[in-house]
Tab-separated table of C-alpha atoms and ligand atoms in Angstrom:
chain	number	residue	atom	x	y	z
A	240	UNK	CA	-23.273	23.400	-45.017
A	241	UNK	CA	-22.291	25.446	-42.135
A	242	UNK	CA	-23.066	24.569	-38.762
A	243	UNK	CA	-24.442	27.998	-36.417
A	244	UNK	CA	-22.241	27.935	-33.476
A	245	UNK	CA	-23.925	29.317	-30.404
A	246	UNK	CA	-21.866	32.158	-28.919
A	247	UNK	CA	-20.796	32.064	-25.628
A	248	UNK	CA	-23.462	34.552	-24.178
A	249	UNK	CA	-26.038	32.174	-25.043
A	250	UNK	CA	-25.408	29.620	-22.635
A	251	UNK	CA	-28.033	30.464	-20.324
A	252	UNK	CA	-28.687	27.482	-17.720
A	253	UNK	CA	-27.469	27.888	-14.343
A	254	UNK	CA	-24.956	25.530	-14.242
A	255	UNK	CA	-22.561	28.108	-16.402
A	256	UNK	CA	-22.744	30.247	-13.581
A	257	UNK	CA	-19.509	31.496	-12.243
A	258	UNK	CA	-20.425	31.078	-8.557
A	259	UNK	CA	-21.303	27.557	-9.862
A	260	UNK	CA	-17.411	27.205	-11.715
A	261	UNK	CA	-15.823	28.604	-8.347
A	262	UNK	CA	-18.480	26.673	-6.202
A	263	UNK	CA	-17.207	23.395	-7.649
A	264	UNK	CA	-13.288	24.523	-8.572
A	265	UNK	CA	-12.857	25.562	-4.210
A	266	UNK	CA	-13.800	21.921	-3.700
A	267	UNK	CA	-11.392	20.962	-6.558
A	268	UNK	CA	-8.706	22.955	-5.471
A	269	UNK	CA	-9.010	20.926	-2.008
A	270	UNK	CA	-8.766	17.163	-3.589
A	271	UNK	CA	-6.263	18.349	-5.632
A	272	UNK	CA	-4.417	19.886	-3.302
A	273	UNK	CA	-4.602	16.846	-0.604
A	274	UNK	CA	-4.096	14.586	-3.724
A	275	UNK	CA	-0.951	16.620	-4.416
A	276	UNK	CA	0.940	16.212	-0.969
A	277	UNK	CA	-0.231	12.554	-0.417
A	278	UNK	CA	1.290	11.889	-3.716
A	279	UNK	CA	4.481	13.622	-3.071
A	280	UNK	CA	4.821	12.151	0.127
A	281	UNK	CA	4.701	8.501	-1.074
A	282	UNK	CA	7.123	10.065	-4.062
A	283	UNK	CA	9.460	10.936	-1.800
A	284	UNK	CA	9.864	7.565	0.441
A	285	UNK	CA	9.933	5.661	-2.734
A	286	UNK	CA	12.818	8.078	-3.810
A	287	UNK	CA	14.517	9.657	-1.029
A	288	UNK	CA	16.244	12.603	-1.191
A	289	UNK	CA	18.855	13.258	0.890
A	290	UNK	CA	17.179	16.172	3.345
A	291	UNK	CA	14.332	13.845	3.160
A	292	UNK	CA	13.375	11.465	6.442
A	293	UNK	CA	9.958	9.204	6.985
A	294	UNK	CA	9.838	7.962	10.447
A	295	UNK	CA	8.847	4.584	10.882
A	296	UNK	CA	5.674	5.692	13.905
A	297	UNK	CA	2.782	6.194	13.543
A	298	UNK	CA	2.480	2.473	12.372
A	299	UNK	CA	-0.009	3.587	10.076
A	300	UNK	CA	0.857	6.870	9.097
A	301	UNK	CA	1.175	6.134	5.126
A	302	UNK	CA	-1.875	4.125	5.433
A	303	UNK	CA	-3.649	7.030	5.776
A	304	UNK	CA	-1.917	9.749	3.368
A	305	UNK	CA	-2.240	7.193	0.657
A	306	UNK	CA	-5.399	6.303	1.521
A	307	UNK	CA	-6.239	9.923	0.886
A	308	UNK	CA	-3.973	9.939	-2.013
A	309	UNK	CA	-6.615	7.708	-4.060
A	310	UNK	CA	-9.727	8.725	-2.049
A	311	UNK	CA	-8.789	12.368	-2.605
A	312	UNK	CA	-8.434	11.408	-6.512
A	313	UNK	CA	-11.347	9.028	-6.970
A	314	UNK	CA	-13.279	12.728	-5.423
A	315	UNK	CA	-11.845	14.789	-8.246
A	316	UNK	CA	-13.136	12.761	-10.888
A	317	UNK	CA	-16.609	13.898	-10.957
A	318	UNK	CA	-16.034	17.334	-9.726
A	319	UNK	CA	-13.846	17.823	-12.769
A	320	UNK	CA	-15.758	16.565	-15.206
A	321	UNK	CA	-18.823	19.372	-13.054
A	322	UNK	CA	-15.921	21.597	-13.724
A	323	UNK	CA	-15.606	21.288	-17.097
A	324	UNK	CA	-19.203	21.093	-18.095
A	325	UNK	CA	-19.775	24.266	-15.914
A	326	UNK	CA	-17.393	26.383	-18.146
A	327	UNK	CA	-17.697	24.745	-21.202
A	328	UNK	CA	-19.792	27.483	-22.897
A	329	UNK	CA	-16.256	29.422	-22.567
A	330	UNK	CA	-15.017	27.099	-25.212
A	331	UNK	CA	-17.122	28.474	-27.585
A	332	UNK	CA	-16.277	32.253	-26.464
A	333	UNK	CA	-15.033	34.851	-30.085
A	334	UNK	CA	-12.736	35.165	-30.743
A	335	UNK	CA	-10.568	32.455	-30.055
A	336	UNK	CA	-8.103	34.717	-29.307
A	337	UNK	CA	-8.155	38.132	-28.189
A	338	UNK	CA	-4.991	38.924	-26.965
A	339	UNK	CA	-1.088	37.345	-25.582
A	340	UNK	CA	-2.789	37.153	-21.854
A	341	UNK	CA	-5.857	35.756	-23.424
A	342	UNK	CA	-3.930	33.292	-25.528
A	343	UNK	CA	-1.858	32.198	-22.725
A	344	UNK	CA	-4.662	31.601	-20.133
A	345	UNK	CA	-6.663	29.565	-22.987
A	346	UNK	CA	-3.378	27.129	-23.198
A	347	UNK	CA	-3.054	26.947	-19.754
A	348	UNK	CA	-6.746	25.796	-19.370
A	349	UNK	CA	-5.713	23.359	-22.048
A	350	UNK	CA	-2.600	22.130	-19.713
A	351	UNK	CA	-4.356	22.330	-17.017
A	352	UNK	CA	-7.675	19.747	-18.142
A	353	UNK	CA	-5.264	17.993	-20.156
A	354	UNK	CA	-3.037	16.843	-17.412
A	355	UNK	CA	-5.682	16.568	-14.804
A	356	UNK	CA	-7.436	14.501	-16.958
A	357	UNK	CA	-4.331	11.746	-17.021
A	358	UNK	CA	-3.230	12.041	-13.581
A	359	UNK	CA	-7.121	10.717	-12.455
A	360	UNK	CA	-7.181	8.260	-15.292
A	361	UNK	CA	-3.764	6.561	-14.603
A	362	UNK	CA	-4.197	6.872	-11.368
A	363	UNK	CA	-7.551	5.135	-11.658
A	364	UNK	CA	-6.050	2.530	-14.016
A	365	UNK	CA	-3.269	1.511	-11.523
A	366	UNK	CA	-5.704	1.651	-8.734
A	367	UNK	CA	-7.804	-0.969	-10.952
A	368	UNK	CA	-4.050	-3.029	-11.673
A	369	UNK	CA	-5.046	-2.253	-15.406
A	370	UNK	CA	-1.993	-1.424	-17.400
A	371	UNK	CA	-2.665	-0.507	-20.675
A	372	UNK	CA	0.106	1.712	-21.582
A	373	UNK	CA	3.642	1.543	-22.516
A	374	UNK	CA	5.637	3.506	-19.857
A	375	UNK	CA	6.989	3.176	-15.887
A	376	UNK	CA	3.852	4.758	-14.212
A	377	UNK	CA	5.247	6.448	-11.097
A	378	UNK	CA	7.376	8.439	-13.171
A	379	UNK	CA	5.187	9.770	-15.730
A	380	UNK	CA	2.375	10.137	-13.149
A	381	UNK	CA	4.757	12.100	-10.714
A	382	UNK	CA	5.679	14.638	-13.547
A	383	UNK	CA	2.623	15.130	-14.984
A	384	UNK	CA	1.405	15.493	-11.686
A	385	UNK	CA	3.399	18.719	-11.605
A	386	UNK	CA	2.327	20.275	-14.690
A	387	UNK	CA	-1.262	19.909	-13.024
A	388	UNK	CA	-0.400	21.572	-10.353
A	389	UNK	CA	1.643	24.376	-11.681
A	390	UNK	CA	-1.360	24.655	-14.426
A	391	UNK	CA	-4.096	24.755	-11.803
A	392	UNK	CA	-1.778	27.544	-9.360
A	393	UNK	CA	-1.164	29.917	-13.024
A	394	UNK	CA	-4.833	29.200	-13.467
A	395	UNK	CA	-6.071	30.429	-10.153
A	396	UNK	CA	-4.366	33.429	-10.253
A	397	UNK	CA	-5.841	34.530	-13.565
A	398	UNK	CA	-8.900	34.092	-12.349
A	399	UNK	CA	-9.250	35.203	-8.472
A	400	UNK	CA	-10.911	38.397	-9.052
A	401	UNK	CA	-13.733	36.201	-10.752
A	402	UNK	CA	-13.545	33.734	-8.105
A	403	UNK	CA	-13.650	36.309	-5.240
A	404	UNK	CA	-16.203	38.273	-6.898
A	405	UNK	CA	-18.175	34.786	-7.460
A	406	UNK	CA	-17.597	33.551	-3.684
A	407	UNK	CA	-18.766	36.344	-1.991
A	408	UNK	CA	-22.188	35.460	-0.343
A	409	UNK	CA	-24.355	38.371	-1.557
A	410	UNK	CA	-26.905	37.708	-4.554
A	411	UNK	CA	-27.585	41.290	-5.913
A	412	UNK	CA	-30.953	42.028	-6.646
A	413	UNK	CA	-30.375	42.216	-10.768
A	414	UNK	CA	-29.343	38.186	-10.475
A	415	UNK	CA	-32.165	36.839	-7.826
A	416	UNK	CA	-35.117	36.936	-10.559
A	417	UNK	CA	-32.718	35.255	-12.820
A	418	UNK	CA	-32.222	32.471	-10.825
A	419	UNK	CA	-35.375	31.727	-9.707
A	420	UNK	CA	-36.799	31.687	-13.046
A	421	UNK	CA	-34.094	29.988	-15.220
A	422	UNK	CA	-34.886	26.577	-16.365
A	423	UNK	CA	-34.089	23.083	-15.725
A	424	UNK	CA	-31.312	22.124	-12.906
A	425	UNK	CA	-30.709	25.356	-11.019
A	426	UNK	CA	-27.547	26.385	-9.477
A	427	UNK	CA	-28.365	24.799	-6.223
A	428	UNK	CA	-29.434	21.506	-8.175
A	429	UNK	CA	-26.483	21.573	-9.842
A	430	UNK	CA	-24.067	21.452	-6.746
A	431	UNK	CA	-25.778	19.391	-4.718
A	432	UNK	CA	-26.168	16.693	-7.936
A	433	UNK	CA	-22.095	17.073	-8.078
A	434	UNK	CA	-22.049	16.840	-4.322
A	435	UNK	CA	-23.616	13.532	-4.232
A	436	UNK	CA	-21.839	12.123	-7.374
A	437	UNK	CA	-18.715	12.717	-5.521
A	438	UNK	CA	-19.955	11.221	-2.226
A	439	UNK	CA	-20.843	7.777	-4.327
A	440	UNK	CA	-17.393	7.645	-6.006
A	441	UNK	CA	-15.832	8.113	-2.799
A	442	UNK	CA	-17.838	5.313	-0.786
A	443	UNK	CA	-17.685	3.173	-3.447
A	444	UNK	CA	-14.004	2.940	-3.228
A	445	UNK	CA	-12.839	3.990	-0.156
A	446	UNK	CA	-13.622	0.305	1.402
A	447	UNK	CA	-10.031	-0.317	0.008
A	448	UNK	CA	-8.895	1.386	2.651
A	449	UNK	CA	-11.391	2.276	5.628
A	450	UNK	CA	-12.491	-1.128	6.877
A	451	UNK	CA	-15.910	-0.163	7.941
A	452	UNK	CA	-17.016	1.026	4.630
A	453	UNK	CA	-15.897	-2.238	2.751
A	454	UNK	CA	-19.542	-3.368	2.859
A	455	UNK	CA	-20.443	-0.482	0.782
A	456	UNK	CA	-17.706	-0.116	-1.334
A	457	UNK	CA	-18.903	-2.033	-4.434
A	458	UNK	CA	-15.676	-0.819	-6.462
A	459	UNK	CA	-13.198	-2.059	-3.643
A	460	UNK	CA	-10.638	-4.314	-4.414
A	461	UNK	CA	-9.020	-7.106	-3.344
A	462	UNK	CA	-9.587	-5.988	0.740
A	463	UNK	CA	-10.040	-8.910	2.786
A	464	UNK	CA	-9.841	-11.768	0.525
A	465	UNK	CA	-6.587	-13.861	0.061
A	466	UNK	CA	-4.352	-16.380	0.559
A	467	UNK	CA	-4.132	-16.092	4.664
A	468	UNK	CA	-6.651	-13.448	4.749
A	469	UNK	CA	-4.647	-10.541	3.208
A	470	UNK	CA	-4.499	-9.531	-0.961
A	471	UNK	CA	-1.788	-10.564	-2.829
A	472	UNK	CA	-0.342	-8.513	-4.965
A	473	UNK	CA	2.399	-10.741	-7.052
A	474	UNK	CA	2.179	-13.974	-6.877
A	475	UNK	CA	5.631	-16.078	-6.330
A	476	UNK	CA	4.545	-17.984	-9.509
A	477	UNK	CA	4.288	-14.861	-11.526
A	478	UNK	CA	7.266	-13.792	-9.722
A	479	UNK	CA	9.050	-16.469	-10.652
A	480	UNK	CA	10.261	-17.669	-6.932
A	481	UNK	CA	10.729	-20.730	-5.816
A	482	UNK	CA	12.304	-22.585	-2.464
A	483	UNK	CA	14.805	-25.126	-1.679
A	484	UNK	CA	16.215	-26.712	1.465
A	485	UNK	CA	19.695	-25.350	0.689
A	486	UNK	CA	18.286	-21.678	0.934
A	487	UNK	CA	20.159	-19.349	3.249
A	488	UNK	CA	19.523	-16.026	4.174
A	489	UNK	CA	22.714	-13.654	3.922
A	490	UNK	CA	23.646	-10.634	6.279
A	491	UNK	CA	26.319	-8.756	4.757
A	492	UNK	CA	27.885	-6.717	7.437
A	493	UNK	CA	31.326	-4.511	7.545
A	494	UNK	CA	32.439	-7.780	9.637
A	495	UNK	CA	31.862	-10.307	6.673
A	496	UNK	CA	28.891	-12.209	5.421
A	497	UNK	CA	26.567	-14.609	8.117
A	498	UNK	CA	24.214	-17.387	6.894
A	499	UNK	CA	21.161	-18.258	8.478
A	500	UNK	CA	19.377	-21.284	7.531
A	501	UNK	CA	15.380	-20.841	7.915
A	502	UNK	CA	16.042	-22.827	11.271
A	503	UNK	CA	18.434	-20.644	12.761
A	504	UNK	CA	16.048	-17.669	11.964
A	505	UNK	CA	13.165	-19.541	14.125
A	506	UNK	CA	16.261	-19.908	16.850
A	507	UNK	CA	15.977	-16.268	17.523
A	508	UNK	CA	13.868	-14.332	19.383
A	509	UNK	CA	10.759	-13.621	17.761
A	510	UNK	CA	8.685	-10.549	17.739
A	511	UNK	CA	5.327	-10.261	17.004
A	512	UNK	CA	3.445	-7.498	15.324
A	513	UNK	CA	-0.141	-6.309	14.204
A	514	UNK	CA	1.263	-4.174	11.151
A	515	UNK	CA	-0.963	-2.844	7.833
A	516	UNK	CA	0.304	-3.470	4.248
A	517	UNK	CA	-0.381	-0.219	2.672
A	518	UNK	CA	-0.301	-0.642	-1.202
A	519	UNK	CA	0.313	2.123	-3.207
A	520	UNK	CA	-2.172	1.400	-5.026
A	521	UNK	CA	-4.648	2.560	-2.557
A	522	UNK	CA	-6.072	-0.817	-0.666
A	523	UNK	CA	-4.424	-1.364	2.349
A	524	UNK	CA	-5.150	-4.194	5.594
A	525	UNK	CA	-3.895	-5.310	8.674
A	526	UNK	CA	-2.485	-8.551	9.520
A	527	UNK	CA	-0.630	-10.045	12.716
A	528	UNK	CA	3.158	-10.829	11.632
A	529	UNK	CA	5.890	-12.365	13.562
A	530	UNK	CA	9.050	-12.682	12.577
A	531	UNK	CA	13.028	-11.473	13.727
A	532	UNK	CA	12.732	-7.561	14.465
A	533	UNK	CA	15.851	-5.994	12.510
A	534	UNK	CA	17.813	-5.049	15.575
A	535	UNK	CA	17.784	-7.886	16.625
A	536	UNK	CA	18.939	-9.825	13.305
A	537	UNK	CA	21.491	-6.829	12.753
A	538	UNK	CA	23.000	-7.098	16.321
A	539	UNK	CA	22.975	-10.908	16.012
A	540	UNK	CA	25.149	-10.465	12.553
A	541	UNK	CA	27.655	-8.186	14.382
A	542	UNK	CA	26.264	-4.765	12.744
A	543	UNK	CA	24.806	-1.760	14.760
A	544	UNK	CA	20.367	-1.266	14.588
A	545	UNK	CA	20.388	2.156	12.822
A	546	UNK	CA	22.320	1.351	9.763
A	547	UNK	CA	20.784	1.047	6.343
A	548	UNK	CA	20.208	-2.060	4.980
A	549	UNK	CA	19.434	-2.490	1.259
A	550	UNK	CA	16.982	-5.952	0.812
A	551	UNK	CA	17.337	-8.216	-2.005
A	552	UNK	CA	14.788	-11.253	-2.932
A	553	UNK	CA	14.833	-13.991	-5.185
A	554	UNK	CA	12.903	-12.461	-7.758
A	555	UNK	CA	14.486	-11.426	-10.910
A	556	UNK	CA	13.952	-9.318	-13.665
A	557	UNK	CA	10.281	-7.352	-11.206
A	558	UNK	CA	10.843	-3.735	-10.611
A	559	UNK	CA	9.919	-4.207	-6.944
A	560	UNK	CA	12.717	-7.282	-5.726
A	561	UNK	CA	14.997	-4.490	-4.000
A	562	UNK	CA	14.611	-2.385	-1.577
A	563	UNK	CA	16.123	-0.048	1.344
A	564	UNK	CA	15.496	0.017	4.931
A	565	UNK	CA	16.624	3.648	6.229
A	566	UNK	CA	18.161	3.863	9.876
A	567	UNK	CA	14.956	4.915	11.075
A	568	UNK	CA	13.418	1.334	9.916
A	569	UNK	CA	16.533	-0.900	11.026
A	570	UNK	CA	16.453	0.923	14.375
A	571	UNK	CA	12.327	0.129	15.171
A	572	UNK	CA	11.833	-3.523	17.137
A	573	UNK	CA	8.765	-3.617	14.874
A	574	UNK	CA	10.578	-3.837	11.669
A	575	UNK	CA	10.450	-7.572	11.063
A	576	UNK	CA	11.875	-9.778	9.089
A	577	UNK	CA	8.745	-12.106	9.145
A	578	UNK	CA	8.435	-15.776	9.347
A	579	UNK	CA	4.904	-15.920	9.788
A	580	UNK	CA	1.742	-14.042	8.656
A	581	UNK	CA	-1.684	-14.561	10.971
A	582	UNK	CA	-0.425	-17.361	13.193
A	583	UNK	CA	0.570	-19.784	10.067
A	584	UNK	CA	4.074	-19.729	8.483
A	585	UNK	CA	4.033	-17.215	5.768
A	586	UNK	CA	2.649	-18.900	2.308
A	587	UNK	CA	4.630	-18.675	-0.759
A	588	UNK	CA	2.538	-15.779	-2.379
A	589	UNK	CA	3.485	-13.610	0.728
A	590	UNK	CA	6.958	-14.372	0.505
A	591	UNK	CA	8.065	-17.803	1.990
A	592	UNK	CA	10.701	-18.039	3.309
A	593	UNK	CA	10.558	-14.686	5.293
A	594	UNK	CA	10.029	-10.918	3.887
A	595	UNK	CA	10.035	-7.428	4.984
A	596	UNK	CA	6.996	-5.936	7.557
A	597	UNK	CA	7.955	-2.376	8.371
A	598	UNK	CA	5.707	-0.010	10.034
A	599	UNK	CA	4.542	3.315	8.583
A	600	UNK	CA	5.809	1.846	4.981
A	601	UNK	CA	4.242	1.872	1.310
A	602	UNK	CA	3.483	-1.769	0.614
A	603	UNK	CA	5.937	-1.588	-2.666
A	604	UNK	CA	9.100	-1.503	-0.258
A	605	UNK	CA	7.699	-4.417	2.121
A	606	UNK	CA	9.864	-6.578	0.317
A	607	UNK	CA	8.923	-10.192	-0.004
A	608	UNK	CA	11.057	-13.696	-0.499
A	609	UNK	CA	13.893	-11.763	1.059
A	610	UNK	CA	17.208	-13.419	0.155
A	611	UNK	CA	19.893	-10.644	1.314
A	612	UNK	CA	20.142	-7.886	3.836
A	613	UNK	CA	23.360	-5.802	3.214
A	614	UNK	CA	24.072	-3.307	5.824
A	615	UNK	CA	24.802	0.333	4.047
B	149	MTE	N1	9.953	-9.307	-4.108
B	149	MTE	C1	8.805	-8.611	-4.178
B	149	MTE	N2	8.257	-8.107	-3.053
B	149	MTE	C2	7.103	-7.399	-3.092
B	149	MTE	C3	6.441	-7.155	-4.313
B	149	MTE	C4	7.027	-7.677	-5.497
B	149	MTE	O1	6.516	-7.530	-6.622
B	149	MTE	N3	8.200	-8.409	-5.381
B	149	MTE	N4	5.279	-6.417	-4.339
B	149	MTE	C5	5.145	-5.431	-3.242
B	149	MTE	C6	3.846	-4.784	-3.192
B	149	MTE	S1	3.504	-3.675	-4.424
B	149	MTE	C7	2.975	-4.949	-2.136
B	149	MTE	S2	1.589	-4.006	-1.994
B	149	MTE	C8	3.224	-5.959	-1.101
B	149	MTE	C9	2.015	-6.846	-0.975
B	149	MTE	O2	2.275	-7.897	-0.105
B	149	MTE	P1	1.339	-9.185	-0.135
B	149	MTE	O3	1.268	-9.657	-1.549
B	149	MTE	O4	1.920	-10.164	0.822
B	149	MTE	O5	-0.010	-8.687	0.351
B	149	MTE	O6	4.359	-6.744	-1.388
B	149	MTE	C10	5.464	-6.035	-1.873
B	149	MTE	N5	6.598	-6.920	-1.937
B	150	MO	MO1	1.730	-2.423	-3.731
């Protein structure tokens, strides 16, 4: 039996409008865009280049650009999927090839969905803390993430006479009877249904981020609960950490190594801080920390604030025990080497004895159960 496959012409509801398909790929382009840069941004403080600097002020600078990292994401969902419905009929277009240009802008639509697609499903996976595949996330995502964005710039360029001809405001007379009569959602329906899709996915996850929305944000997680009032994100049992008496903290300097017991670390002069973790994953929340600020350790162990200092914990074997404080960090009084979290001594799952609190830092380099600082 063979199936009659409508041709492309007879998709007739408004929705397959191309001022509907631009309507919907303009606000697109702008998630996608802002979901870009964010993403890039946190790329490149995870892995800095060397022309590449992130001051440590505003405090809560990366706070925000990741927070519009996953809130610009979580947006694209539905207005992709409004994207692809609204252009769908042009799947079924005859022949499936007409041409080289033809052929090449149908694969790059395929590239383009296709890797769109996986950026906002990872991306919504790790968000979630669901890992159900087999490779290092932040690398695939970050690569793929390029193909998207090459894919959507080829794609836009193809297509900008349609999408000028579709975004200028005039309705010519031919089209308005058309559109008033056509059946079921019209164009305007269609939009504004997409438009408020979009707003739900957004509130219901952006409480992970903006505190005054957490009593909306039904999808938010882990913001506000936890151990001292503030998420945890690995536990030091599932880290594998655990604490003795003999522990010593060691500051290797170009002058030798210095011990400090956890008693000679209260000794010093304290600092104390209101500073935001800012997962990567998307949630982020305040907390008051106190703890030695890094000049002050540094100058205490003979080395100058403004040097690098690579961080080592106790863990062994996570991907996250390391990290490096660049001279901008080591050189800020509110980069602490905390002792305390809220007005308690720090529990174990936030990295007793002492971790890292930097401001303007993703939460994946505020290193917990620090156990070396080595100046760079
Ligand atoms: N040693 C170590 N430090 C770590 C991590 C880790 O897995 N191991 N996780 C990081 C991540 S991803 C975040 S978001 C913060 C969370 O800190 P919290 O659990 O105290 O809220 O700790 C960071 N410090
Ligand atoms: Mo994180």
């Amino acid at each position: 039996m063979k199936l009659p496959i409508p041709a492309e012409e007879q998709f007739q509801a408004p929705a397959h409008h191309e001022r509907v398909t631009s309507r919907i790929g303009l606000a697109l382009a702008i998630t996608f865009t802002t979901c870009f840069v964010t993403g890039l941004i946190s790329h490149l403080i995870q892995h800095p280049p060397g022309w590449f600097s992130w001051p440590s002020r505003p405090i809560g600078l990366y706070r925000v650009t990741q927070g519009l990292h996953v809130i610009s994401g979580v947006a694209s969902i539905p207005l992709l999927l409004a994207k692809l419905w609204s252009v769908y009929p042009k799947l079924f277009g005859r022949p499936l090839v007409r041409s080289l240009p033809h052929a090449l802008e149908r694969l790059s639509i395929l590239v383009l969905s296709g890797a769109a697609f996986f950026e906002l499903t990872t991306g919504l996976l790790n968000v979630a803390q669901n890992y159900p595949w087999g490779f290092y996330f932040p690398q695939v995502h970050y690569a793929v993430a390029w193909l998207a964005i090459g894919s959507i710039l080829v794609h836009v360029a193809v297509k900008l006479p349609i999408i000028r001809r579709a975004l200028s405001r005039t309705t010519t007379a031919a089209e308005a009877p058309a559109e008033a009569s056509a059946e079921g959602l019209s164009r305007r329906g269609f939009l504004v249904t997409t438009g408020l899709a979009t707003g739900v996915a957004v509130v219901a996850t952006a409480g992970a981020t903006v505190p005054f929305l957490r009593g909306v944000s039904a999808l938010s997680w882990r913001s506000g609960k936890g151990t001292q009032d503030l998420p945890v994100n690995r536990t030091a049992a599932a880290a594998g950490v655990t604490w003795s008496p003999t522990w010593r903290l060691s500051v290797v300097t170009a002058r030798g190594t210095m011990k400090f017991s956890l008693d000679e670390l209260r000794a010093l002069p304290q600092t104390t801080a209101e500073l935001p973790i800012a997962c990567v994953e998307g949630w982020s929340q305040s907390a008051t920390w106190r703890g030695i600020s890094l000049p002050t350790l540094l100058k205490a162990a003979g080395a100058a604030p403004g040097t690098a200092v690579r961080v080592s914990s106790s863990e062994r074997g996570g991907l996250y025990g390391v990290s490096v404080l660049p001279g901008e960090h080591t050189a800020d009084e509110l980069t602490l080497l905390a002792l305390e979290l809220n007005g308690e001594v720090l529990a174990p799952d936030h990295g007793f004895p002492c971790r890292i609190i930097a401001p303007n830092r993703p939460g994946v380099l505020q290193t917990k159960w620090v156990t070396k600082l080595e100046a760079l």
